[in-house]
Amino acid sequence: MPALDVLAIAAHRDDVEQTCGGTLLRMKLLGLRTGIVDLTQGEAGTRGSAEERGAEAAEAARILGVDSREALDIPDGRVENSYENRVKIAGVLRRLRPRVVILPYWTGRHPDHYTTSILGYEACFLAGLAKLDMGAPPHRPFKIVYASLYADVRPSFVVDVSDHIEQRFAALMAYRSQYSNQSAGGGLFVPEEEIRERSFALARHYGLLGGVRYAEPFVQKEVGLVGDLTLIPGQSI
Ligand SMILES: [Zn+2]
């Protein structure tokens, strides 16, 4: 399989749809090769079985137009930054060979999310170690960016997803077992129309920060590098 350009790694099926689905749609439209790796299969969720969520994730992947999607077998609700898990993810990175990796932001409410951030970073490092024999040549992604939609931090940049906002929402709604109106977990889950409003409001907020209608935010740890001052996007005044 040819190398991926952009790979999003997340703890749970539907995390990517919430935080960077529009970005994956946009990258696809640019002709890039995109992929998703979900670390868990969703067996601990209040609603739906792992099998149901697998079928829903496949449908969401179809809507997002990604070239590959797979779920690992790390226990849901117990994502740990262990050597075993780092090696597991590093093996996937060596096989998919992405140039850019999207990880969750490193703070948050759910331990699986922030653990995935550190675990993913360390797996990217491990995947590049030449002396580590894993049956596939070493590969280290060039760029790691952190999807920060739910983090209370100022993004390094936002990606304009204005043209993809409906399709992005359709991908999230593919998770019928999670988001359709139903009685199971009724006190825990918000109604479908509320999800739409929240999703669009957040994207609108980040859009305003970037001077566009809808956008998704990212943080990068590196300082931005510029070669030509006249090509910096984002109007100042
Ligand atoms: Zn999640």
Short mmCIF file of C-alpha atoms and ligand atoms in Angstrom, two decimals, residues 11-15 18 110 113, ligand 1:
data_model
loop_
_atom_site.label_atom_id
_atom_site.label_comp_id
_atom_site.label_asym_id
_atom_site.label_seq_id
_atom_site.Cartn_x
_atom_site.Cartn_y
_atom_site.Cartn_z
CA ALA A 11 -8.68 6.53 21.46
CA HIS A 12 -12.27 5.82 20.46
CA ARG A 13 -14.28 5.32 17.33
CA ASP A 14 -16.02 8.70 16.73
CA ASP A 15 -13.24 10.81 18.34
CA GLN A 18 -15.65 15.05 16.38
CA HIS A 110 -11.14 11.43 29.56
CA HIS A 113 -7.76 10.85 25.29
ZN ZN B 1 -13.31 9.52 22.99
#
